Amino acid sequence: MYNSKITGLGYYVPENVVTNNDLKEFMDTSDEWIQERTGIKERRWINPKTGDTTAVMGAKAARIAIDRAGLTKDDIDFIVFATLSPDMYFPGGGVQVQEMLDMPTIGALDVRNQCSGFIYAMSVSDQFIKTGMYKNILVIGAENHSGGLERSTRGRNVTVIFGDGAGAAVLSRTEEERKGILSSHLHSEGKHAKELVLEGPSTQRWVPEILEENDPEDVSYYPYMNGQFVFKHAIGRFSEAIVEGLEANNLQKDDIDMLIPHQANLRIAQFIQKKFQLSDDQVYNNIMKYGNTTAASVIIALTEAWELGKIKDNDLVVLAAFGSGFTWGSVIIRW
C-alpha cells in the first residue's frame, strides 16, 4: 500500500472583517463578553456584492493549493468537499468546484460532518490513495455561515461565534513509509445530535409547512447550540482522539511538534494545551481572527501555521476536531 502526504495548501477568507464591536449594531453584546467566552476578536463575513459563496471560496483556496503542489487542475484525480453550508441543498459543492476549475470529469464527494468535516475528508482521501485508486486528491473545507445566522440578540450565543472561509489541501501518493498521514481516527455519538443542530428546513418539515405557519418565533431554521453541554463533551473527546492517534503509532504527547485543533472556542484549545502540557509554539490557534469556520477551521489554521514556518520537515503534526453529530476525530501526520 501507498502512503499519502500533503503536497499543497491554500486558504481564502473574505475581505470583510466583522469585529465584536460591529456586532453591537444589531444585538446586545460587547467585545469583552465575546472575548471572555470564546476568545474571538473578529471574524470574516462574506459581502454578498463580491460574489463569494461556499463553493467559490473553496475554488479560490483550491487554486492556491494545487499551484503550491506543483500540479495543474488536470493532475487532480478526485475531489472531497466538506461543508455544512453548501450553496444549494443539492447538488453539493464538489461538483461546483469541478466546474469552476474546468477540471476533467473526475469524481466529487461531499462530506457532511460539520466541525469534524475536514478530518473525515482527509481520512476518506487517505484511504483512496493508500489503496492505489487515486494519486492526487483535492480536499476542501469551506463555509458560508454568515448567510444563515440570526443577527439579533435572540441569536447572539451562536452568531458571535461563526465566520466564513475556506481551505484546501492536495493529498498525493508517496512511497515514503514513515511520511505523510500515519493514521486517522473517526467517531460519532448520535444521541447528542440535537445539542448542536439546524433542524429545518428538512424533508420532515419542508418549506410549504414553514411558510404556511409563518411563525416569527420559529427558530428551527437557525443553528442551535447547547453551549455548555457541547463544551463539556468537546474537552473529553478532543483528548481521547489525540491519545488514540498517538497510541496507534507508538508515540507520546512529547512527540507532538504541532497540534492544530478545530477552532471552536479558544478556551477548549487552551484546556487541551494545558492537559497535554504543550507550549504555545506547539499549538496553533487563529480563532481570534476568523471565529469558528467549522469544516474550514482546521485546514485554514494548518495552512497559516505552515506559511508562518511553524511546521517543518519531519515534524509530527496532529489535527483534531469535535462538533455537531456529535462527531470527532484526529489525523496524525509526519510532515
Coordinates of C-alpha atoms in Angstrom, one line a residue, residues 6 8-9 30 38 42 48 62 83 160 166 181 183 185 197 239 273 281 303-304 308 311 324 335:
I6 CA 0.1 16.8 1.8
G8 CA -0.1 21.7 -1.4
L9 CA -2.0 24.0 1.0
S30 CA -19.8 43.6 23.9
T38 CA -14.9 32.4 23.1
E42 CA -13.2 39.4 14.9
P48 CA -22.8 39.4 -1.0
A62 CA -8.1 25.1 -4.2
T83 CA -19.1 21.8 4.4
V160 CA -21.0 35.7 17.6
A166 CA -12.2 28.1 3.0
I181 CA -0.6 10.5 7.1
S183 CA -3.3 7.2 10.8
H185 CA -9.4 8.0 13.8
V197 CA -28.2 21.3 15.3
S239 CA -8.3 14.4 24.3
Q273 CA -3.0 22.5 25.5
D281 CA 4.8 27.0 20.0
T303 CA -2.2 26.4 6.2
E304 CA -1.4 29.5 8.2
L308 CA 4.5 31.1 9.1
I311 CA 5.7 23.3 10.6
S324 CA -22.2 18.5 15.7
W335 CA 5.4 16.1 7.7

